[in-house]
mmCIF file of C-alpha atoms in Angstrom:
data_model
loop_
_atom_site.group_PDB
_atom_site.id
_atom_site.type_symbol
_atom_site.label_atom_id
_atom_site.label_comp_id
_atom_site.label_asym_id
_atom_site.label_seq_id
_atom_site.Cartn_x
_atom_site.Cartn_y
_atom_site.Cartn_z
ATOM 1 C CA MET J 697 1.179 -17.491 -1.273
ATOM 2 C CA GLN J 698 0.413 -18.691 2.111
ATOM 3 C CA TRP J 699 1.875 -18.713 5.073
ATOM 4 C CA ASN J 700 1.897 -19.069 8.960
ATOM 5 C CA ILE J 701 1.037 -16.471 10.805
ATOM 6 C CA PRO J 702 4.286 -15.675 13.324
ATOM 7 C CA GLY J 703 3.165 -17.860 16.182
ATOM 8 C CA THR J 704 0.157 -19.024 15.418
ATOM 9 C CA VAL J 705 -0.863 -22.649 13.172
ATOM 10 C CA LEU J 706 -2.949 -19.708 11.220
ATOM 11 C CA SER J 707 -2.291 -18.931 7.934
ATOM 12 C CA ALA J 708 -2.396 -15.844 5.903
ATOM 13 C CA ASP J 709 -1.287 -14.153 2.246
ATOM 14 C CA PRO J 710 1.696 -12.563 3.031
ATOM 15 C CA GLU J 711 0.613 -9.423 0.785
ATOM 16 C CA ASN J 712 -2.177 -9.041 3.672
ATOM 17 C CA ALA J 713 -0.227 -8.905 6.767
ATOM 18 C CA GLY J 714 -2.023 -5.814 7.761
ATOM 19 C CA GLU J 715 -5.410 -6.954 7.456
ATOM 20 C CA ILE J 716 -4.031 -9.649 10.564
ATOM 21 C CA ARG J 717 -4.753 -7.157 13.198
ATOM 22 C CA ARG J 718 -8.764 -6.989 12.031
ATOM 23 C CA MET J 719 -8.541 -11.101 11.721
ATOM 24 C CA PHE J 720 -7.358 -10.404 15.515
ATOM 25 C CA ALA J 721 -9.718 -8.284 16.769
ATOM 26 C CA GLY J 722 -12.858 -9.421 15.798
ATOM 27 C CA LEU J 723 -11.625 -12.385 18.012
ATOM 28 C CA PHE J 724 -12.113 -9.733 20.871
ATOM 29 C CA LEU J 725 -14.963 -8.882 20.037
ATOM 30 C CA THR J 726 -16.725 -10.572 23.376
ATOM 31 C CA GLY J 727 -14.272 -8.722 25.301
ATOM 32 C CA GLY J 728 -11.633 -11.876 25.513
ATOM 33 C CA ILE J 729 -10.607 -15.065 24.919
ATOM 34 C CA SER J 730 -10.727 -17.970 26.679
ATOM 35 C CA LEU J 731 -7.377 -20.902 27.438
ATOM 36 C CA SER J 732 -9.029 -23.294 24.453
ATOM 37 C CA GLN J 733 -8.958 -20.474 21.659
ATOM 38 C CA VAL J 734 -5.568 -19.364 22.739
ATOM 39 C CA CYS J 735 -4.141 -22.687 21.922
ATOM 40 C CA ALA J 736 -5.965 -22.911 19.109
ATOM 41 C CA ILE J 737 -4.826 -20.321 17.548
ATOM 42 C CA THR J 738 -0.667 -20.966 19.020
ATOM 43 C CA GLY J 739 -0.649 -24.291 19.264
ATOM 44 C CA LEU J 740 0.226 -24.770 22.422
ATOM 45 C CA GLU J 741 -0.601 -27.082 25.320
ATOM 46 C CA GLY J 742 -3.414 -24.722 27.878
ATOM 47 C CA TYR J 743 -0.033 -25.968 30.457
ATOM 48 C CA ARG J 744 2.538 -23.993 28.841
ATOM 49 C CA VAL J 745 1.257 -20.758 28.742
ATOM 50 C CA GLN J 746 -0.947 -21.148 32.247
ATOM 51 C CA ASN J 747 3.074 -21.349 33.423
ATOM 52 C CA TRP J 748 4.204 -18.873 31.213
ATOM 53 C CA VAL J 749 1.219 -16.414 33.778
ATOM 54 C CA GLN J 750 2.948 -18.205 36.606
ATOM 55 C CA ARG J 751 6.519 -17.839 36.185
ATOM 56 C CA LYS J 752 4.923 -13.830 34.550
ATOM 57 C CA PHE J 753 6.193 -13.782 31.255
ATOM 58 C CA VAL J 754 2.309 -13.221 30.521
ATOM 59 C CA SER J 755 -0.029 -11.344 32.745
ATOM 60 C CA PRO J 756 -3.020 -13.388 34.318
ATOM 61 C CA PRO J 757 -6.398 -13.806 32.514
ATOM 62 C CA VAL J 758 -9.091 -11.544 34.311
ATOM 63 C CA ASP J 759 -12.369 -13.736 34.582
ATOM 64 C CA LYS J 760 -10.287 -16.856 33.130
ATOM 65 C CA LYS J 761 -10.076 -14.259 29.483
ATOM 66 C CA TYR J 762 -7.055 -13.354 27.776
ATOM 67 C CA SER J 763 -7.057 -9.854 25.931
ATOM 68 C CA GLU J 764 -5.623 -8.835 22.971
ATOM 69 C CA ASN J 765 -1.505 -7.650 24.273
ATOM 70 C CA GLN J 766 -1.923 -10.923 26.282
ATOM 71 C CA LEU J 767 -2.365 -12.845 23.125
ATOM 72 C CA CYS J 768 0.337 -10.824 21.216
ATOM 73 C CA ARG J 769 2.606 -11.666 24.088
ATOM 74 C CA ILE J 770 2.434 -15.113 23.739
ATOM 75 C CA LEU J 771 2.278 -15.620 20.213
ATOM 76 C CA THR J 772 5.654 -13.403 20.666
ATOM 77 C CA ILE J 773 6.822 -15.481 23.361
ATOM 78 C CA GLN J 774 6.250 -18.798 20.547
ATOM 79 C CA LEU J 775 7.326 -17.101 17.446
ATOM 80 C CA LEU J 776 11.117 -16.709 19.453
ATOM 81 C CA LYS J 777 10.843 -19.930 21.654
ATOM 82 C CA ASP J 778 12.235 -22.045 19.141
ATOM 83 C CA THR J 779 15.625 -20.431 18.913
ATOM 84 C CA MET J 780 16.081 -17.712 21.655
ATOM 85 C CA SER J 781 16.522 -19.588 25.944
ATOM 86 C CA MET J 782 12.967 -18.062 28.038
ATOM 87 C CA GLU J 783 15.684 -15.536 29.698
ATOM 88 C CA LYS J 784 17.026 -14.270 26.471
ATOM 89 C CA ILE J 785 12.647 -13.146 25.817
ATOM 90 C CA VAL J 786 12.290 -12.413 29.122
ATOM 91 C CA LYS J 787 15.245 -9.766 28.421
ATOM 92 C CA LEU J 788 14.623 -8.491 24.925
ATOM 93 C CA LEU J 789 10.529 -7.501 26.191
ATOM 94 C CA GLY J 790 12.189 -6.039 29.535
ATOM 95 C CA TYR J 791 13.912 -4.197 27.721
ATOM 96 C CA VAL J 792 10.369 -2.099 26.207
ATOM 97 C CA ASN J 793 8.149 -3.566 28.761
ATOM 98 C CA GLY J 794 10.106 -3.429 31.954
ATOM 99 C CA ALA J 795 8.282 -5.684 34.321
ATOM 100 C CA LEU J 796 6.059 -8.591 32.473
ATOM 101 C CA GLU J 797 3.696 -8.691 34.609
ATOM 102 C CA THR J 798 2.740 -5.641 34.403
ATOM 103 C CA GLU J 799 1.320 -2.815 30.862
ATOM 104 C CA SER J 800 1.881 -0.073 33.013
ATOM 105 C CA ASP J 801 6.059 0.687 32.151
ATOM 106 C CA ASP J 802 5.503 -0.082 28.930
ATOM 107 C CA LEU J 803 7.334 1.681 25.901
ATOM 108 C CA ILE J 804 4.807 -0.651 23.455
ATOM 109 C CA GLU J 805 1.303 -2.575 23.715
ATOM 110 C CA ASP J 806 2.671 -6.248 23.479
ATOM 111 C CA SER J 807 -0.180 -5.463 20.574
ATOM 112 C CA ALA J 808 1.957 -2.921 18.853
ATOM 113 C CA LEU J 809 4.730 -4.750 19.025
ATOM 114 C CA TYR J 810 3.146 -7.926 17.503
ATOM 115 C CA PHE J 811 1.395 -6.635 14.481
ATOM 116 C CA LEU J 812 4.979 -4.382 13.715
ATOM 117 C CA PHE J 813 6.572 -7.285 13.455
ATOM 118 C CA ALA J 814 3.989 -9.515 11.728
ATOM 119 C CA GLU J 815 4.105 -6.535 8.756
ATOM 120 C CA LEU J 816 8.011 -7.169 8.134
ATOM 121 C CA ALA J 817 7.851 -10.613 9.109
ATOM 122 C CA ALA J 818 5.632 -11.017 6.017
ATOM 123 C CA GLN J 819 8.084 -8.528 4.111
ATOM 124 C CA VAL J 820 11.064 -11.317 5.165
ATOM 125 C CA THR J 821 9.005 -13.443 3.508
ATOM 126 C CA LEU J 822 8.117 -12.489 0.034
ATOM 127 C CA GLY J 823 11.871 -10.729 -0.236
ATOM 128 C CA GLN J 824 10.152 -7.095 -0.374
ATOM 129 C CA GLY J 825 12.605 -4.077 0.643
ATOM 130 C CA ASN J 826 15.458 -4.228 3.602
ATOM 131 C CA PRO J 827 14.331 -4.927 7.082
ATOM 132 C CA GLU J 828 16.744 -2.712 8.532
ATOM 133 C CA ARG J 829 15.724 0.350 6.359
ATOM 134 C CA SER J 830 11.455 -1.383 6.762
ATOM 135 C CA ILE J 831 11.604 -0.932 10.488
ATOM 136 C CA PRO J 832 13.316 2.540 11.256
ATOM 137 C CA GLU J 833 10.059 3.950 8.701
ATOM 138 C CA ALA J 834 7.668 0.903 10.507
ATOM 139 C CA VAL J 835 8.283 3.015 14.367
ATOM 140 C CA SER J 836 8.305 6.554 12.895
ATOM 141 C CA ALA J 837 4.339 6.538 13.386
ATOM 142 C CA LEU J 838 4.769 5.623 16.548
ATOM 143 C CA PRO J 839 4.367 8.173 19.519
ATOM 144 C CA GLU J 840 7.661 8.325 21.538
ATOM 145 C CA ARG J 841 6.402 7.377 25.040
ATOM 146 C CA VAL J 842 9.643 8.995 26.987
ATOM 147 C CA PRO J 843 12.859 9.798 24.720
ATOM 148 C CA GLY J 844 14.963 7.061 23.098
ATOM 149 C CA ALA J 845 11.680 4.658 23.158
ATOM 150 C CA ASN J 846 11.151 4.140 19.704
ATOM 151 C CA GLU J 847 14.671 3.738 19.267
ATOM 152 C CA LYS J 848 14.360 0.534 21.414
ATOM 153 C CA ILE J 849 11.918 -0.403 19.838
ATOM 154 C CA GLN J 850 13.504 -0.879 16.482
ATOM 155 C CA THR J 851 16.615 -2.896 18.268
ATOM 156 C CA VAL J 852 13.740 -5.266 19.642
ATOM 157 C CA LEU J 853 11.931 -5.682 15.760
ATOM 158 C CA LYS J 854 15.624 -6.439 14.785
ATOM 159 C CA ILE J 855 16.314 -8.630 16.978
ATOM 160 C CA MET J 856 12.859 -10.557 16.521
ATOM 161 C CA LEU J 857 13.324 -10.670 12.624
ATOM 162 C CA TYR J 858 16.752 -12.593 13.088
ATOM 163 C CA ALA J 859 15.592 -14.943 15.283
ATOM 164 C CA TRP J 860 12.281 -15.573 13.315
ATOM 165 C CA SER J 861 14.506 -15.761 10.120
ATOM 166 C CA ALA J 862 17.226 -17.974 12.078
ATOM 167 C CA ASP J 863 14.046 -20.500 13.342
ATOM 168 C CA MET J 864 12.417 -20.328 8.942
ATOM 169 C CA LEU J 865 16.175 -21.196 7.870
ATOM 170 C CA ARG J 866 16.458 -23.629 10.311
ATOM 171 C CA ARG J 867 13.316 -25.575 9.055
ATOM 172 C CA LYS J 868 14.156 -24.970 6.099
ATOM 173 C CA ALA J 869 17.093 -26.400 6.333
ATOM 174 C CA ASP J 870 15.633 -29.385 7.959
ATOM 175 C CA THR J 871 13.186 -30.126 4.855
ATOM 176 C CA LEU J 872 16.169 -29.974 2.776
ATOM 177 C CA MET J 873 17.921 -32.433 5.483
ATOM 178 C CA GLN J 874 14.870 -35.018 4.780
ATOM 179 C CA THR J 875 14.951 -35.382 1.393
ATOM 180 C CA LEU J 876 19.064 -37.039 0.948
#
């Protein structure tokens, strides 16, 4: 079984969702990726990514290179944008990461949040486990940077999973509608 890695145009086996982190790490061996590479991974137009940077949803690239955390922020926005307004996405990400243009106040790195989400989304895709039970277990291994941080992260992951699942269900409904 193949599925699109959430927020990307890349396919993978959901049984191997834990490998997504390693696959992405290989992209950053040279210290970052270009805007064209971000676009190739996400399917987004460059102007949209640049707009998100200008609006401070994503921190600016350094020497025209995007980091893994920046890519994961872009992927998170991408996977939520069809079911949530940008205002809600900013509020959601700000709930665990404070000011979106800086990483100094983050309760969790964008890459850690994204990869946790991807593993949980794979479980949902495979019909394994209950996200309500899987999320606390997945988050329990995280170091808690401030008291209550992991509870906030759990809430954000639940919202992300519900929004992503709603988008998947909508797409299935649209496909079925085309057969009428």
